[in-house]
mmCIF file of N, CA and C in Angstrom:
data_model
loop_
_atom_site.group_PDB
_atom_site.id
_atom_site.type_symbol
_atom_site.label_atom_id
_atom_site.label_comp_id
_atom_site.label_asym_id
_atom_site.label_seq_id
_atom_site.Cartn_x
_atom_site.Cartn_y
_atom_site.Cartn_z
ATOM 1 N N UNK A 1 83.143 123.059 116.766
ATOM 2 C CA UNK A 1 84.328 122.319 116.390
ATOM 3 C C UNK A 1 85.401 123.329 116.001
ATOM 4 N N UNK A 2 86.837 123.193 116.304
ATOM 5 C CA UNK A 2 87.681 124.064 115.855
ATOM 6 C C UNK A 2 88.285 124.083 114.476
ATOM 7 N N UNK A 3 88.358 125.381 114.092
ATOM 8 C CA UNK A 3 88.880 125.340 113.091
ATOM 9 C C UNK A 3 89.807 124.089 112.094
ATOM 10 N N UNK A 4 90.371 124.320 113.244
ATOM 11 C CA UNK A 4 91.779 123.178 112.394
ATOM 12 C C UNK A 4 91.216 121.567 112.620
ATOM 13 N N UNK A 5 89.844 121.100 113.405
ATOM 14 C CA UNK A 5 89.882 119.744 113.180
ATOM 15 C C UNK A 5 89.257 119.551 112.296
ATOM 16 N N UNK A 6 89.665 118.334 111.211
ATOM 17 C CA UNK A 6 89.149 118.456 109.869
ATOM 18 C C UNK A 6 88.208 117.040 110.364
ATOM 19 N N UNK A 7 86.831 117.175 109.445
ATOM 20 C CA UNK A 7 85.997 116.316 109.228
ATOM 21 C C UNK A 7 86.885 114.872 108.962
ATOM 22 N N UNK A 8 86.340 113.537 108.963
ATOM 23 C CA UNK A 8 86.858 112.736 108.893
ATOM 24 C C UNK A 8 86.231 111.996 107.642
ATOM 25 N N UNK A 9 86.530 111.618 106.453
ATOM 26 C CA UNK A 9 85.617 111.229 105.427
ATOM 27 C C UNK A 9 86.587 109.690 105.386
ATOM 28 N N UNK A 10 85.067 108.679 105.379
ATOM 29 C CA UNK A 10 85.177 107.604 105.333
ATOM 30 C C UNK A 10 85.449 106.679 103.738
ATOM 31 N N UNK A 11 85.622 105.544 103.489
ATOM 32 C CA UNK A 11 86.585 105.125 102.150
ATOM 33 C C UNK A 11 85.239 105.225 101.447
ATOM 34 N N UNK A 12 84.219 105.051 101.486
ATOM 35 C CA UNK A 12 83.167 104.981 100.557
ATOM 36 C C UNK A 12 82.656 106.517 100.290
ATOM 37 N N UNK A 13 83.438 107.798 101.083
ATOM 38 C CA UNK A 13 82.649 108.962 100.702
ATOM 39 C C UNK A 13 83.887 109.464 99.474
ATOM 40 N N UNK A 14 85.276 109.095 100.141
ATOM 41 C CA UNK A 14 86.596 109.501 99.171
ATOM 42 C C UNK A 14 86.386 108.343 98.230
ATOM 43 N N UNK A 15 85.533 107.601 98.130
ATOM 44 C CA UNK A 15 85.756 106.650 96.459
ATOM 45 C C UNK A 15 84.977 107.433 95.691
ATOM 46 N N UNK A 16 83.664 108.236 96.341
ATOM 47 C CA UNK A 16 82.798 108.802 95.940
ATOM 48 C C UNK A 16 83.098 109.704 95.039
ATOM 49 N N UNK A 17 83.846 110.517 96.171
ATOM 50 C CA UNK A 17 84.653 112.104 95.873
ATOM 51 C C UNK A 17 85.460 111.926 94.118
ATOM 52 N N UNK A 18 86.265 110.757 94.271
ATOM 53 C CA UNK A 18 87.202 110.607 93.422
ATOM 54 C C UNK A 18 86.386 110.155 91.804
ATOM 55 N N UNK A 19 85.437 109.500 92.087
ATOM 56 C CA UNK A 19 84.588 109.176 90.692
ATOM 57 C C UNK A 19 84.282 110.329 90.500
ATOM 58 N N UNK A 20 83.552 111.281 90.889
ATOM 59 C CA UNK A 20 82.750 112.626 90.521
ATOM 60 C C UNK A 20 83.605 113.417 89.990
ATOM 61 N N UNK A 21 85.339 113.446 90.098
ATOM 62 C CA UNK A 21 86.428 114.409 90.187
ATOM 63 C C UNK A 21 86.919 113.762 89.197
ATOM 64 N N UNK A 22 86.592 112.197 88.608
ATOM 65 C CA UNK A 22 87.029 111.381 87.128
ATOM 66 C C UNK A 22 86.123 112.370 86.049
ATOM 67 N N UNK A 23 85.219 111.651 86.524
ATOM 68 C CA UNK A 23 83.810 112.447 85.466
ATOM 69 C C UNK A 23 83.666 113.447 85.218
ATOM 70 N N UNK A 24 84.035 114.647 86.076
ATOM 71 C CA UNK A 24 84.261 115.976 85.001
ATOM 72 C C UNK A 24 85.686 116.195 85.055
ATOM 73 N N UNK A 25 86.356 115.428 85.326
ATOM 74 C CA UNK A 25 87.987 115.323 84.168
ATOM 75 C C UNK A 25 87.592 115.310 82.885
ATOM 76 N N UNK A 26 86.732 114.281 82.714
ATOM 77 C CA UNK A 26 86.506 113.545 81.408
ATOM 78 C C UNK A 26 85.341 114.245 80.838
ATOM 79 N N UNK A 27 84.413 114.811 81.203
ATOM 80 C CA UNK A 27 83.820 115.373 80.878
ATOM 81 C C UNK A 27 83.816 116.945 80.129
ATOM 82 N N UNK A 28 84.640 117.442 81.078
ATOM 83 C CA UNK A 28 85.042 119.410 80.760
ATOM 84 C C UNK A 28 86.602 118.624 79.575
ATOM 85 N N UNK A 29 86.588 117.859 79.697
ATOM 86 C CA UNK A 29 88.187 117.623 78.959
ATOM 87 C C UNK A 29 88.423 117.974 77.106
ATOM 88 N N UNK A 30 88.687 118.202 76.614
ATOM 89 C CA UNK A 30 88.637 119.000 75.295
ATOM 90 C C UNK A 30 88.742 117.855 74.096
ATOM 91 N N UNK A 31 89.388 116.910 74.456
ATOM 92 C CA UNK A 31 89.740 115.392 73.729
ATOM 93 C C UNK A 31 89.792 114.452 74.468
ATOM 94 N N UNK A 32 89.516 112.968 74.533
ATOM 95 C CA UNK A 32 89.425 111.641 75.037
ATOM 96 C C UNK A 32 90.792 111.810 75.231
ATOM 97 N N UNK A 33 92.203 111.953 74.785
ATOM 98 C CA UNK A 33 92.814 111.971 75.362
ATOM 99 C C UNK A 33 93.406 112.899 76.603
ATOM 100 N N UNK A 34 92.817 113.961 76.850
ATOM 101 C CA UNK A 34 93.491 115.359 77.665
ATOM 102 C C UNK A 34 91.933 114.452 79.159
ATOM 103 N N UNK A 35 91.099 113.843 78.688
ATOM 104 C CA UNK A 35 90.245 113.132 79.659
ATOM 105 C C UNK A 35 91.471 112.316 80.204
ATOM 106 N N UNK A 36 92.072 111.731 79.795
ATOM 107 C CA UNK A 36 92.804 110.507 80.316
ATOM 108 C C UNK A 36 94.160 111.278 81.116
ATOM 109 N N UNK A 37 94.863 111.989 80.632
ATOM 110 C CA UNK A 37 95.536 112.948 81.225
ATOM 111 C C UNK A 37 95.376 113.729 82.301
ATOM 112 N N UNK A 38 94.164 114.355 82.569
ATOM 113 C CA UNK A 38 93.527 115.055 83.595
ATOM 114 C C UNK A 38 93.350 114.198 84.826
ATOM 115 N N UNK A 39 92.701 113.058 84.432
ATOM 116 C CA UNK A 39 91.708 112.106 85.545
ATOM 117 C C UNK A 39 93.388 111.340 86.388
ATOM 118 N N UNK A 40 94.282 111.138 85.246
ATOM 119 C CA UNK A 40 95.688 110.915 85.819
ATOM 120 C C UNK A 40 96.364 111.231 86.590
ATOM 121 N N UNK A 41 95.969 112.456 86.780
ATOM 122 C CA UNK A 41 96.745 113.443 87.689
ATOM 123 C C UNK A 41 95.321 113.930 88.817
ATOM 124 N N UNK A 42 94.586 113.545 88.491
ATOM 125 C CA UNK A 42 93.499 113.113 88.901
ATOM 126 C C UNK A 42 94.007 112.410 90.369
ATOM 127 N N UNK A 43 94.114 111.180 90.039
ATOM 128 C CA UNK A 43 94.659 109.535 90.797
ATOM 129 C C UNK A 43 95.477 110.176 91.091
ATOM 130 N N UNK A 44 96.608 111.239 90.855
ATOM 131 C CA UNK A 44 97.979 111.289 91.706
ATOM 132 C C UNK A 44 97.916 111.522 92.695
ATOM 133 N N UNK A 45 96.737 112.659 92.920
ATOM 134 C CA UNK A 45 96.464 113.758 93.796
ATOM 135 C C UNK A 45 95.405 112.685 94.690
ATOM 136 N N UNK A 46 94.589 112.376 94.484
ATOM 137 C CA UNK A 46 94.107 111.344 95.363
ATOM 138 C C UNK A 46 94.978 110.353 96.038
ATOM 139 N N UNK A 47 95.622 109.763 95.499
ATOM 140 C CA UNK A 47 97.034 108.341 96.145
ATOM 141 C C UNK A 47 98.118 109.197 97.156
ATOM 142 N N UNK A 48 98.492 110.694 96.596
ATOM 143 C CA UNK A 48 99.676 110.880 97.000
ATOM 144 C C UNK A 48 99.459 111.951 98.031
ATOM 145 N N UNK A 49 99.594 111.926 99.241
ATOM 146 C CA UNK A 49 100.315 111.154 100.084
ATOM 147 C C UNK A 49 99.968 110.393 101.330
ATOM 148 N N UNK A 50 98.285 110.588 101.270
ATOM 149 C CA UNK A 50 97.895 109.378 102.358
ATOM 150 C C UNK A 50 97.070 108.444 101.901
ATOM 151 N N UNK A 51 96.758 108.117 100.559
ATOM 152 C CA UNK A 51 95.506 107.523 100.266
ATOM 153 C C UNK A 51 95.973 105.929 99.455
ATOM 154 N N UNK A 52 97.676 105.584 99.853
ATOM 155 C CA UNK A 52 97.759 104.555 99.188
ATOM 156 C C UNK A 52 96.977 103.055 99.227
ATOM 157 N N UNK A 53 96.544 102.860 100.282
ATOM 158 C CA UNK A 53 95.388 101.832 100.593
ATOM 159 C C UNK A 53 94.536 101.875 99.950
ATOM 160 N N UNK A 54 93.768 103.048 98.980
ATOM 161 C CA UNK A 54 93.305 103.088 97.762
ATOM 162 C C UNK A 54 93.231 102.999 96.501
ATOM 163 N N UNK A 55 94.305 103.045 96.241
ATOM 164 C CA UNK A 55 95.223 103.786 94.611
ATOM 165 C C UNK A 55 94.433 102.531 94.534
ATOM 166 N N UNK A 56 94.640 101.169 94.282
ATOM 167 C CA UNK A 56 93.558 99.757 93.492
ATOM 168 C C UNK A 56 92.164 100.303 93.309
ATOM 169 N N UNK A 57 91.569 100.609 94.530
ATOM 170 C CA UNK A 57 90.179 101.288 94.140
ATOM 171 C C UNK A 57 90.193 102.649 93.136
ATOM 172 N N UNK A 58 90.817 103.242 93.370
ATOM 173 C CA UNK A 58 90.664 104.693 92.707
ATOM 174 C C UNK A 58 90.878 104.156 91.120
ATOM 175 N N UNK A 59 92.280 103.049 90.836
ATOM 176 C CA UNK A 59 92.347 102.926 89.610
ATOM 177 C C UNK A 59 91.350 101.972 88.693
ATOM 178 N N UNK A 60 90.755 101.241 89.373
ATOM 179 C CA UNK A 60 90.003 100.609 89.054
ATOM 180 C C UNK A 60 88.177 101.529 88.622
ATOM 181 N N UNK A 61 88.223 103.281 89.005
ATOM 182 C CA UNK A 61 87.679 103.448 89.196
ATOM 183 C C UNK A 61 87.624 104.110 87.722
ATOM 184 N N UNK A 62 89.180 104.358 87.806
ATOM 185 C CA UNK A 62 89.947 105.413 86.393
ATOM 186 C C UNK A 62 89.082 103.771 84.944
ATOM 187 N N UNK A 63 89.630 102.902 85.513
ATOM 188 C CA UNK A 63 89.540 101.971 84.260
ATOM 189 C C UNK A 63 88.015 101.890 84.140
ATOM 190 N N UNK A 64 87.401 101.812 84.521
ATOM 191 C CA UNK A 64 85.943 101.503 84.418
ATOM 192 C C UNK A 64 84.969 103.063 83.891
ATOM 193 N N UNK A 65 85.238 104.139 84.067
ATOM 194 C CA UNK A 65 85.056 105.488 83.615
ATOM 195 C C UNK A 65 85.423 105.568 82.039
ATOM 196 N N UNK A 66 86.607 105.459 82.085
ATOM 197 C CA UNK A 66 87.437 105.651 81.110
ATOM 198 C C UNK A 66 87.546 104.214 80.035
ATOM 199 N N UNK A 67 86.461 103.571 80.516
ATOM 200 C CA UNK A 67 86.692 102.065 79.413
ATOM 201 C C UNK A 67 88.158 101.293 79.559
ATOM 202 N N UNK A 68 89.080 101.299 79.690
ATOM 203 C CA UNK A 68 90.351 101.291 79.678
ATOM 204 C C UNK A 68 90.648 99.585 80.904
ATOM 205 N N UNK A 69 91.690 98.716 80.502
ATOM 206 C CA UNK A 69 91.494 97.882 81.398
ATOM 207 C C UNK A 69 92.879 97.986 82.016
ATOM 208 N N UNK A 70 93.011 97.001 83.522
ATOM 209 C CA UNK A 70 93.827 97.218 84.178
ATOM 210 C C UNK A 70 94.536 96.115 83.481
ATOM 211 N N UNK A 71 95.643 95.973 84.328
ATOM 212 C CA UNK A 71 96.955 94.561 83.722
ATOM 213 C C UNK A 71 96.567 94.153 85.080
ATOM 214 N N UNK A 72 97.443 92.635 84.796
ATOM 215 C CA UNK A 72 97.364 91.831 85.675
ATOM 216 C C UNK A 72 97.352 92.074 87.077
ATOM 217 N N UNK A 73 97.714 93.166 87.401
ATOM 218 C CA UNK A 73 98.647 93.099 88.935
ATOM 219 C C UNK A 73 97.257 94.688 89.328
ATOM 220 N N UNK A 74 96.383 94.662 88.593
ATOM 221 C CA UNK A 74 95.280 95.530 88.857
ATOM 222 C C UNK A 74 95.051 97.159 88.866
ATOM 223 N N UNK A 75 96.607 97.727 87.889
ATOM 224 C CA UNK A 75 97.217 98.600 87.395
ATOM 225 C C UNK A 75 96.634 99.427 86.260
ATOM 226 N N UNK A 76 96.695 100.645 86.444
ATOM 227 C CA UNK A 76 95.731 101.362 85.348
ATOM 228 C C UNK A 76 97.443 101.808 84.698
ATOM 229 N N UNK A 77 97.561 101.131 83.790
ATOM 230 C CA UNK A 77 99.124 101.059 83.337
ATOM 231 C C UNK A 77 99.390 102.633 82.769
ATOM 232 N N UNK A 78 98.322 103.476 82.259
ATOM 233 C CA UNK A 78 98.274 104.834 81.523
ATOM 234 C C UNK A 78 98.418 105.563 82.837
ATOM 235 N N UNK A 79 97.453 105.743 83.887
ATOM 236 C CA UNK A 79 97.525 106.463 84.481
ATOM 237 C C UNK A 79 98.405 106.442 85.696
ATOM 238 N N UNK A 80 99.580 105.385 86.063
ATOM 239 C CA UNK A 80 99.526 104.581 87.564
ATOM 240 C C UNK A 80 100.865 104.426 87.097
ATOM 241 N N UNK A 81 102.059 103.758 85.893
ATOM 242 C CA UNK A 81 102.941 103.242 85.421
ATOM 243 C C UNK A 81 104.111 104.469 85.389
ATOM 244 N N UNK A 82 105.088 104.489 86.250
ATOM 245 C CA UNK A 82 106.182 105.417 86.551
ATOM 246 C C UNK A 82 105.978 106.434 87.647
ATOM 247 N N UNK A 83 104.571 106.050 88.059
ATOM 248 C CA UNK A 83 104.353 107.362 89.128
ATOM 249 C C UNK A 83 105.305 106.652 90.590
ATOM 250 N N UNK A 84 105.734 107.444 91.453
ATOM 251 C CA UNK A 84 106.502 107.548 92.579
ATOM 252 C C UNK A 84 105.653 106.465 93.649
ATOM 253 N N UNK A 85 104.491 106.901 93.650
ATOM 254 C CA UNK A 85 103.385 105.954 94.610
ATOM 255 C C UNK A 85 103.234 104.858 94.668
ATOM 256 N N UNK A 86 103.219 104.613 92.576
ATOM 257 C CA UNK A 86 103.230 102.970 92.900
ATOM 258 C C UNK A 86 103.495 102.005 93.233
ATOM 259 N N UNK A 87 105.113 101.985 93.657
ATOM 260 C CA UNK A 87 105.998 100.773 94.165
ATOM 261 C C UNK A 87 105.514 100.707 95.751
ATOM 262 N N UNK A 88 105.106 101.973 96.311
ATOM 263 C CA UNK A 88 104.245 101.747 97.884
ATOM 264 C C UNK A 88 102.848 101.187 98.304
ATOM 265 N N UNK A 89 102.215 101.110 96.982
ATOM 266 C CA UNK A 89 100.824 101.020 97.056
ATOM 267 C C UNK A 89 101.014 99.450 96.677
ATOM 268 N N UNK A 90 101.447 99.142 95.877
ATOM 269 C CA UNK A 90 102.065 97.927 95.528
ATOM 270 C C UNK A 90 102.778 96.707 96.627
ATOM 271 N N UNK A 91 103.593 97.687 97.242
ATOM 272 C CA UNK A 91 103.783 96.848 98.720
ATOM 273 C C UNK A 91 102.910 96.894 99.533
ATOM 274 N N UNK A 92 101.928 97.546 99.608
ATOM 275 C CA UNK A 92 100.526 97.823 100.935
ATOM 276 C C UNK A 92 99.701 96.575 100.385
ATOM 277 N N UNK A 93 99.683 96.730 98.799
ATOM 278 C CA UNK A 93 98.694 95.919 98.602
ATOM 279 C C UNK A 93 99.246 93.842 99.009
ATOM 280 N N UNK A 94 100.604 93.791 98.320
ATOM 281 C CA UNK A 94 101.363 92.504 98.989
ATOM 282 C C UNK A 94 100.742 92.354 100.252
ATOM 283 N N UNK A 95 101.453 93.027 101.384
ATOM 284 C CA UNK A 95 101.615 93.341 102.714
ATOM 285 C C UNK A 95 99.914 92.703 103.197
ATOM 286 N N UNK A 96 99.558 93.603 102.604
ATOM 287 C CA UNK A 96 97.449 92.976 103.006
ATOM 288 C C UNK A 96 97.298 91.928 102.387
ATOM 289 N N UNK A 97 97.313 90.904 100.917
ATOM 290 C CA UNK A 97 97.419 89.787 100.783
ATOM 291 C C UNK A 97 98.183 88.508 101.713
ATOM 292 N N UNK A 98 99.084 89.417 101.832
ATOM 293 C CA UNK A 98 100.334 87.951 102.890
ATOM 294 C C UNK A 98 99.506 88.040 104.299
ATOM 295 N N UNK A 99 98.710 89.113 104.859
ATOM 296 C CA UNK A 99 97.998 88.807 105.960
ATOM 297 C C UNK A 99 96.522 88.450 106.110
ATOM 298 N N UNK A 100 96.309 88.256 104.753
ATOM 299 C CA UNK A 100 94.751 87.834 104.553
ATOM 300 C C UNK A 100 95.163 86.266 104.745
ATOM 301 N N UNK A 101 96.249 86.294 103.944
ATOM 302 C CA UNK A 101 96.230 84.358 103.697
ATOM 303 C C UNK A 101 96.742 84.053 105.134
ATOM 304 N N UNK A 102 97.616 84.792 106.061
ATOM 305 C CA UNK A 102 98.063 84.044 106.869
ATOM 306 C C UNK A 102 97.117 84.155 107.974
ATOM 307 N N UNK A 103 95.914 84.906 108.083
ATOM 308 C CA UNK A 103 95.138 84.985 108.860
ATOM 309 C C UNK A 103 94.014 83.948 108.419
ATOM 310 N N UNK A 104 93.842 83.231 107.205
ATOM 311 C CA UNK A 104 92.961 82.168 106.710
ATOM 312 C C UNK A 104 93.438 80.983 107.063
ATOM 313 N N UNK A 105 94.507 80.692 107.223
ATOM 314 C CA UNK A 105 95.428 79.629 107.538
ATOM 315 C C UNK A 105 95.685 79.377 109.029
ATOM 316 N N UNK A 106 95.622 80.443 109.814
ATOM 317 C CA UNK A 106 94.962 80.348 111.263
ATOM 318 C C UNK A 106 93.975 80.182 111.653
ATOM 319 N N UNK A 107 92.990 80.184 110.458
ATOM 320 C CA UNK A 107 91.684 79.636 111.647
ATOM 321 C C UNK A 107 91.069 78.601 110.465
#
């Protein structure tokens, strides 16, 4: 295989990747809070810039690690709230609801 073609990792090996990369955030982290900070930037680096079809999983992954709950709209509000990504991940996630329902409503 050549150099430059990169392996292809499927959503269940990068959900994988991203819990293991929470857990020693939180783990090597010096205080519960510098855990929450780390694993944050954590999620950035995972979401930003092809992984927005995830950011719900990844944060959901942050809230459940980290005890911490999401808000309504399924938002890890500490780690996820002012970042650049979210208003896109946010429309991906709309965008896939409005075609779940309109694809239920067709058949």
């Amino acid at each position: 295989m050549p150099a430059t073609q990169k392996l292809s990792v499927d959503r269940e090996q990068l959900l994988d990747q991203f819990r293991t990369a929470v857990r020693k955030d939180i783990a090597t982290a010096s205080t519960p809070h510098n855990g929450r900070n780390t694993a944050s930037i954590t999620l950035r680096h995972f979401v930003h810039p092809s992984h927005y079809d995830l950011a719900f999983d990844f944060m959901r992954i942050c809230s459940e690690e980290l005890g911490e709950p999401l808000d309504e709209r399924g938002v890890w509000k500490y780690g996820a709230e002012g970042e650049l990504w979210l208003p896109e991940a946010l429309a991906l996630r709309a965008e896939a609801m409005k075609a779940d329902v309109e694809s239920s409503a067709a058949t």
